[in-house]
Coordinates of C-alpha atoms in Angstrom, one line a residue:
M1 CA 85.3 77.0 140.3
R2 CA 88.2 77.6 138.0
R3 CA 91.7 76.2 138.3
H4 CA 94.8 78.0 137.2
D5 CA 98.3 76.4 137.5
I6 CA 101.0 79.0 138.1
T7 CA 104.8 78.8 138.1
I8 CA 106.8 81.6 139.8
D9 CA 110.5 82.1 139.6
V10 CA 111.8 82.4 143.2
S11 CA 115.5 82.2 142.5
E12 CA 116.3 85.6 143.9
A13 CA 114.4 85.0 147.1
V14 CA 116.2 81.8 148.0
G15 CA 119.7 82.6 146.7
L16 CA 120.8 79.0 146.0
G17 CA 122.8 79.9 142.9
R18 CA 120.5 78.0 140.5
P19 CA 117.2 78.9 139.0
Q20 CA 114.4 77.8 141.3
H21 CA 110.6 77.9 140.8
V22 CA 107.5 77.2 142.9
T23 CA 104.4 75.8 141.2
G24 CA 100.9 76.2 142.6
T25 CA 97.3 76.2 141.7
A26 CA 94.8 79.0 142.2
Y27 CA 91.2 77.9 142.7
L28 CA 88.9 80.8 141.9
P29 CA 85.3 80.8 143.1
D30 CA 82.5 81.4 140.7
R31 CA 81.2 84.0 143.1
L32 CA 83.1 85.8 145.8
A33 CA 81.7 85.8 149.3
P34 CA 79.9 89.1 150.2
F35 CA 82.5 90.3 152.7
R36 CA 86.2 91.2 152.7
P37 CA 87.8 88.9 150.2
I38 CA 89.8 86.0 151.7
I39 CA 92.8 84.4 150.0
L40 CA 93.7 81.1 151.7
F41 CA 97.2 79.8 150.9
A42 CA 97.6 76.0 151.6
S43 CA 100.9 74.1 151.9
P44 CA 101.1 70.2 151.9
G45 CA 102.8 67.9 154.2
G46 CA 105.9 65.8 153.7
G47 CA 105.4 63.1 151.0
Y48 CA 102.4 65.0 149.6
S49 CA 101.9 67.5 146.8
R50 CA 99.5 70.4 146.5
F51 CA 96.8 68.1 145.1
Y52 CA 96.3 66.8 148.6
F53 CA 93.9 69.7 148.9
D54 CA 92.0 68.6 145.7
M55 CA 91.7 64.9 145.9
H56 CA 89.3 62.8 143.8
F57 CA 88.5 59.1 144.1
P58 CA 86.3 57.0 141.8
G59 CA 83.0 56.2 143.6
H60 CA 83.6 58.7 146.4
T61 CA 82.8 62.4 146.7
G62 CA 83.7 65.3 148.8
Y63 CA 87.4 65.0 149.1
S64 CA 88.4 68.3 147.6
E65 CA 89.1 71.0 150.1
A66 CA 89.5 73.4 147.2
E67 CA 86.0 72.8 146.1
Y68 CA 84.7 73.3 149.6
H69 CA 86.4 76.7 150.2
T70 CA 85.7 78.1 146.8
G71 CA 82.1 77.0 147.2
R72 CA 82.0 79.4 150.2
G73 CA 83.4 82.2 148.1
L74 CA 87.1 82.0 149.2
I75 CA 90.1 82.2 146.9
F76 CA 92.1 79.0 147.5
V77 CA 95.7 78.8 146.5
T78 CA 97.9 75.7 146.9
M79 CA 101.6 75.4 146.4
D80 CA 104.3 72.8 146.1
H81 CA 107.3 73.6 148.3
L82 CA 110.7 73.6 146.7
G83 CA 111.8 70.0 146.5
V84 CA 108.2 68.8 146.1
G85 CA 105.9 67.9 143.3
D86 CA 106.0 70.3 140.3
S87 CA 108.3 72.8 141.9
S88 CA 112.1 72.7 141.5
I89 CA 113.5 69.4 142.8
D90 CA 117.1 69.6 141.6
L91 CA 118.3 70.9 145.0
T92 CA 116.0 68.9 147.2
D93 CA 118.8 67.5 149.4
D94 CA 120.3 71.0 149.9
L95 CA 117.2 72.8 151.1
R96 CA 116.7 74.1 154.6
V97 CA 113.4 75.1 156.0
E98 CA 114.3 78.8 155.6
H99 CA 114.7 78.2 151.8
M100 CA 111.3 76.6 151.6
A101 CA 109.7 79.4 153.6
D102 CA 111.3 82.2 151.6
A103 CA 110.4 80.6 148.3
N104 CA 106.7 80.2 149.4
H105 CA 106.7 83.8 150.6
A106 CA 107.9 85.0 147.2
F107 CA 105.3 82.9 145.5
M108 CA 102.6 84.2 147.8
R109 CA 103.5 87.9 147.3
T110 CA 103.4 87.4 143.5
I111 CA 100.0 85.8 143.6
V112 CA 98.6 88.5 145.8
Q113 CA 100.0 91.2 143.5
Q114 CA 98.5 89.5 140.4
L115 CA 95.1 89.2 142.1
G116 CA 95.3 92.8 143.1
E117 CA 96.1 93.9 139.6
G118 CA 93.4 91.7 138.2
I119 CA 95.8 89.8 135.9
L120 CA 96.0 86.4 137.4
A121 CA 93.0 85.1 135.4
A122 CA 90.8 86.6 132.6
D123 CA 87.4 87.8 133.7
F124 CA 88.2 87.6 137.4
P125 CA 87.9 90.9 139.3
A126 CA 90.8 92.6 141.0
I127 CA 91.1 91.7 144.7
V128 CA 91.5 94.8 146.8
D129 CA 92.5 94.7 150.5
P130 CA 92.2 90.9 150.9
F131 CA 92.4 89.0 154.2
I132 CA 95.3 86.6 153.7
L133 CA 95.3 83.3 155.6
G134 CA 98.3 80.9 155.6
M135 CA 97.4 77.3 156.2
G136 CA 99.6 74.2 156.1
Q137 CA 99.3 70.5 156.8
S138 CA 102.1 68.8 158.8
M139 CA 105.4 69.8 157.2
G140 CA 103.5 72.5 155.4
A141 CA 102.2 73.8 158.7
G142 CA 105.8 74.0 159.9
V143 CA 106.9 76.0 156.8
T144 CA 103.8 78.3 157.3
M145 CA 104.9 79.1 160.9
V146 CA 108.5 79.8 159.7
M147 CA 107.1 82.0 156.9
Q148 CA 105.1 84.0 159.4
G149 CA 107.9 84.3 161.9
R150 CA 110.4 85.4 159.3
H151 CA 108.1 87.6 157.1
G152 CA 104.9 88.4 158.9
C153 CA 103.2 87.7 155.6
F154 CA 99.7 86.6 156.7
H155 CA 96.9 88.2 158.6
A156 CA 96.3 84.9 160.4
I157 CA 97.7 81.3 160.2
A158 CA 96.1 77.9 160.6
P159 CA 98.9 75.3 161.2
L160 CA 97.3 71.8 161.0
G161 CA 98.8 68.6 162.3
I162 CA 102.0 70.1 163.7
S163 CA 103.3 70.7 167.2
A164 CA 104.9 74.0 168.1
Y165 CA 106.8 72.0 170.8
H166 CA 107.7 68.6 169.4
T167 CA 106.0 66.9 166.5
C168 CA 105.7 63.1 167.1
L169 CA 103.8 60.5 165.1
P170 CA 101.3 58.6 167.2
Q171 CA 101.7 54.9 167.4
P172 CA 99.5 51.9 168.5
S173 CA 101.5 51.3 171.7
P174 CA 103.6 53.4 174.2
E175 CA 106.7 51.4 173.3
Q176 CA 106.2 52.1 169.5
F177 CA 105.5 55.8 170.2
K178 CA 108.8 56.1 172.2
A179 CA 110.7 54.5 169.4
A180 CA 109.2 56.8 166.8
R181 CA 109.7 59.9 169.0
D182 CA 113.3 59.2 170.0
A183 CA 114.4 58.7 166.4
F184 CA 114.2 62.5 165.9
S185 CA 116.8 64.4 167.9
F186 CA 118.1 66.9 165.4
S187 CA 118.3 70.7 165.2
R188 CA 118.5 73.6 162.7
L189 CA 122.3 73.2 163.0
T190 CA 122.4 69.5 162.1
P191 CA 124.3 69.0 158.8
L192 CA 121.9 68.1 156.0
D193 CA 124.0 65.0 155.1
Q194 CA 123.1 63.6 158.6
L195 CA 119.4 63.8 157.9
Q196 CA 118.5 60.6 156.1
I197 CA 114.8 60.0 155.6
A198 CA 115.1 56.3 154.7
A199 CA 117.3 55.5 157.8
T200 CA 115.2 57.6 160.3
S201 CA 111.8 56.2 159.0
Q202 CA 113.0 52.7 159.9
H203 CA 112.5 53.7 163.5
V204 CA 108.8 54.5 162.9
P205 CA 107.0 51.2 163.4
D206 CA 103.7 52.1 161.7
F207 CA 102.7 54.9 159.3
R208 CA 99.1 53.8 158.5
Y209 CA 98.0 54.0 162.1
P210 CA 99.0 57.7 162.6
F211 CA 97.8 58.7 159.1
H212 CA 94.4 57.1 158.6
W213 CA 91.4 56.5 160.9
E214 CA 90.0 53.0 160.7
D215 CA 86.7 53.9 159.2
E216 CA 88.3 55.5 156.1
P217 CA 87.6 53.4 152.9
R218 CA 90.4 50.9 152.6
E219 CA 90.8 51.5 148.9
I220 CA 91.5 55.2 149.5
Q221 CA 94.0 54.3 152.3
D222 CA 95.7 51.9 149.9
Q223 CA 96.0 54.6 147.2
D224 CA 98.0 56.7 149.7
M225 CA 100.2 54.0 151.2
E226 CA 100.7 51.2 148.6
G227 CA 103.6 53.0 146.9
G228 CA 105.5 53.3 150.2
Y229 CA 106.0 56.1 152.6
P230 CA 107.8 58.4 153.4
L231 CA 109.9 57.6 150.3
R232 CA 107.4 56.6 147.7
R233 CA 108.3 54.1 145.0
T234 CA 105.2 55.2 143.1
S235 CA 103.0 58.1 143.9
P236 CA 99.4 59.1 143.5
K237 CA 98.7 62.6 142.1
F238 CA 98.3 63.9 145.6
G239 CA 101.7 62.5 146.7
S240 CA 105.3 63.5 146.0
M241 CA 108.1 61.3 145.1
T242 CA 110.6 63.7 146.8
V243 CA 110.8 65.0 150.4
P244 CA 113.4 67.6 151.4
R245 CA 115.9 66.2 154.0
C246 CA 115.2 69.0 156.4
A247 CA 111.7 67.5 157.0
V248 CA 113.4 64.9 159.2
A249 CA 114.7 67.6 161.6
M250 CA 111.3 69.3 161.7
M251 CA 110.2 66.4 164.0
S252 CA 112.7 67.4 166.7
P253 CA 111.9 69.2 169.9
G254 CA 112.0 73.0 169.8
Y255 CA 112.6 73.1 166.0
F256 CA 110.1 75.8 165.4
T257 CA 110.6 77.8 168.6
P258 CA 112.5 80.8 167.0
E259 CA 109.7 81.7 164.6
V260 CA 106.8 80.6 166.8
S261 CA 107.9 83.0 169.5
R262 CA 107.8 85.9 167.1
I263 CA 104.3 85.3 165.7
T264 CA 101.7 87.9 166.8
C265 CA 98.8 87.2 164.4
P266 CA 95.8 85.1 165.2
V267 CA 96.5 81.3 165.2
L268 CA 94.2 78.3 164.7
M269 CA 95.9 75.0 165.6
G270 CA 94.0 72.2 164.0
Y271 CA 94.3 68.5 164.9
G272 CA 92.7 65.1 164.4
E273 CA 91.8 63.1 167.5
R274 CA 95.0 61.0 166.7
D275 CA 97.7 63.4 165.7
T276 CA 101.2 64.7 166.1
S277 CA 101.0 66.6 169.4
A278 CA 101.3 64.7 172.6
D279 CA 99.4 67.5 174.4
M280 CA 97.2 69.4 171.9
R281 CA 95.7 71.8 174.5
R282 CA 99.1 72.9 175.5
E283 CA 100.0 74.1 172.0
A284 CA 98.4 77.5 172.4
T285 CA 100.9 78.4 175.1
A286 CA 103.8 78.3 172.6
F287 CA 102.4 81.4 170.8
F288 CA 103.0 83.7 173.7
N289 CA 103.1 86.9 171.6
S290 CA 99.7 86.3 170.0
N291 CA 96.6 87.3 171.9
D292 CA 94.3 85.1 169.8
V293 CA 95.1 81.4 169.7
S294 CA 92.6 78.6 169.2
V295 CA 93.0 74.8 169.3
F296 CA 90.5 72.7 167.4
I297 CA 90.4 68.9 167.7
V298 CA 88.3 66.8 165.3
P299 CA 86.9 63.4 166.3
R300 CA 87.5 60.3 164.3
M301 CA 90.4 61.9 162.4
A302 CA 94.0 60.9 162.1
H303 CA 97.0 63.0 161.1
M304 CA 96.2 63.1 157.3
H305 CA 93.0 65.1 157.9
N306 CA 91.6 65.3 154.4
F307 CA 91.1 61.5 154.2
A308 CA 89.0 61.4 157.3
G309 CA 85.2 60.9 157.3
T310 CA 85.0 64.0 159.5
R311 CA 87.2 66.2 157.2
Q312 CA 84.5 68.7 156.5
V313 CA 84.1 69.5 160.2
L314 CA 87.7 70.9 160.0
W315 CA 87.1 72.6 156.7
Q316 CA 84.0 74.4 158.1
R317 CA 85.9 75.5 161.2
I318 CA 88.7 76.9 159.0
A319 CA 86.3 78.8 156.8
D320 CA 84.2 80.1 159.7
W321 CA 87.3 81.2 161.6
A322 CA 88.7 82.9 158.5
E323 CA 85.5 84.8 157.9
M324 CA 85.4 85.8 161.6
Q325 CA 89.0 87.1 161.5
S326 CA 88.5 88.9 158.3
K327 CA 85.5 90.8 159.6
A328 CA 87.2 91.6 162.9
R329 CA 90.1 93.2 161.0
T330 CA 88.1 95.1 158.3

């Protein structure tokens, strides 16, 4: 597997009046799978960077989703949203989800073009007629749905750890769950200066419980949580010190309805056993213009899927599903 960090100017796509860029990493397999090439674009959740998909911990193995998918011959591309990680962060508090989606779309189109022309990396073949899958975790899943609803840019999407109806963080008790759920009652029209991450997060009693299953190594959980969340005082490589304000509103009921209702491509909704949908099996009904919607629930997995001991169950399902979809649409 080869890694290539790439920065793309997206200023024109977002129209914010200042230069803006999206930075990502392309993970290229040593050998492509022997079927229609698959390019999988992955977007991280709030408080995380693109390296959530390529985590490494001393004394532990098998935490890199990028290594898993490239090992199966897929091209795996991760990207930091605007306002996150190595992408432009100077306008973080001014971003709306539409800006993030349009920026990611511009980044994606450029990467697909470079792969098609064979210029993204030396000695890597040109990728002709690829099957393009959009995948996101949590906030990244929401941005992926908005991208698809606005641009129809993917052949299929895999939103993970998000609700098409109302994203809510699970909590240890019903009373705590209600407190966390009721703190988010915003909309696309809510002024950005009313979306305060620090203030809203005070109504969420527990972040470790929804994010991490109890059997995950404690030292790995601590690397994620010890610097604070959602606003990190310090951050591991897979984290982000910045989170766009609009992420607060994304946890409000009906937030993604305009775009979800327009999605016609195949959809794979992926969840951990303890995750952000109050009724995971109902989620498929939100995509009423798609005739191919699956819901997959992984046992012993909490919201931050790639920390779970069962993470490779989800990765295998995504890769198998992508291969099936690519062959069905050859």
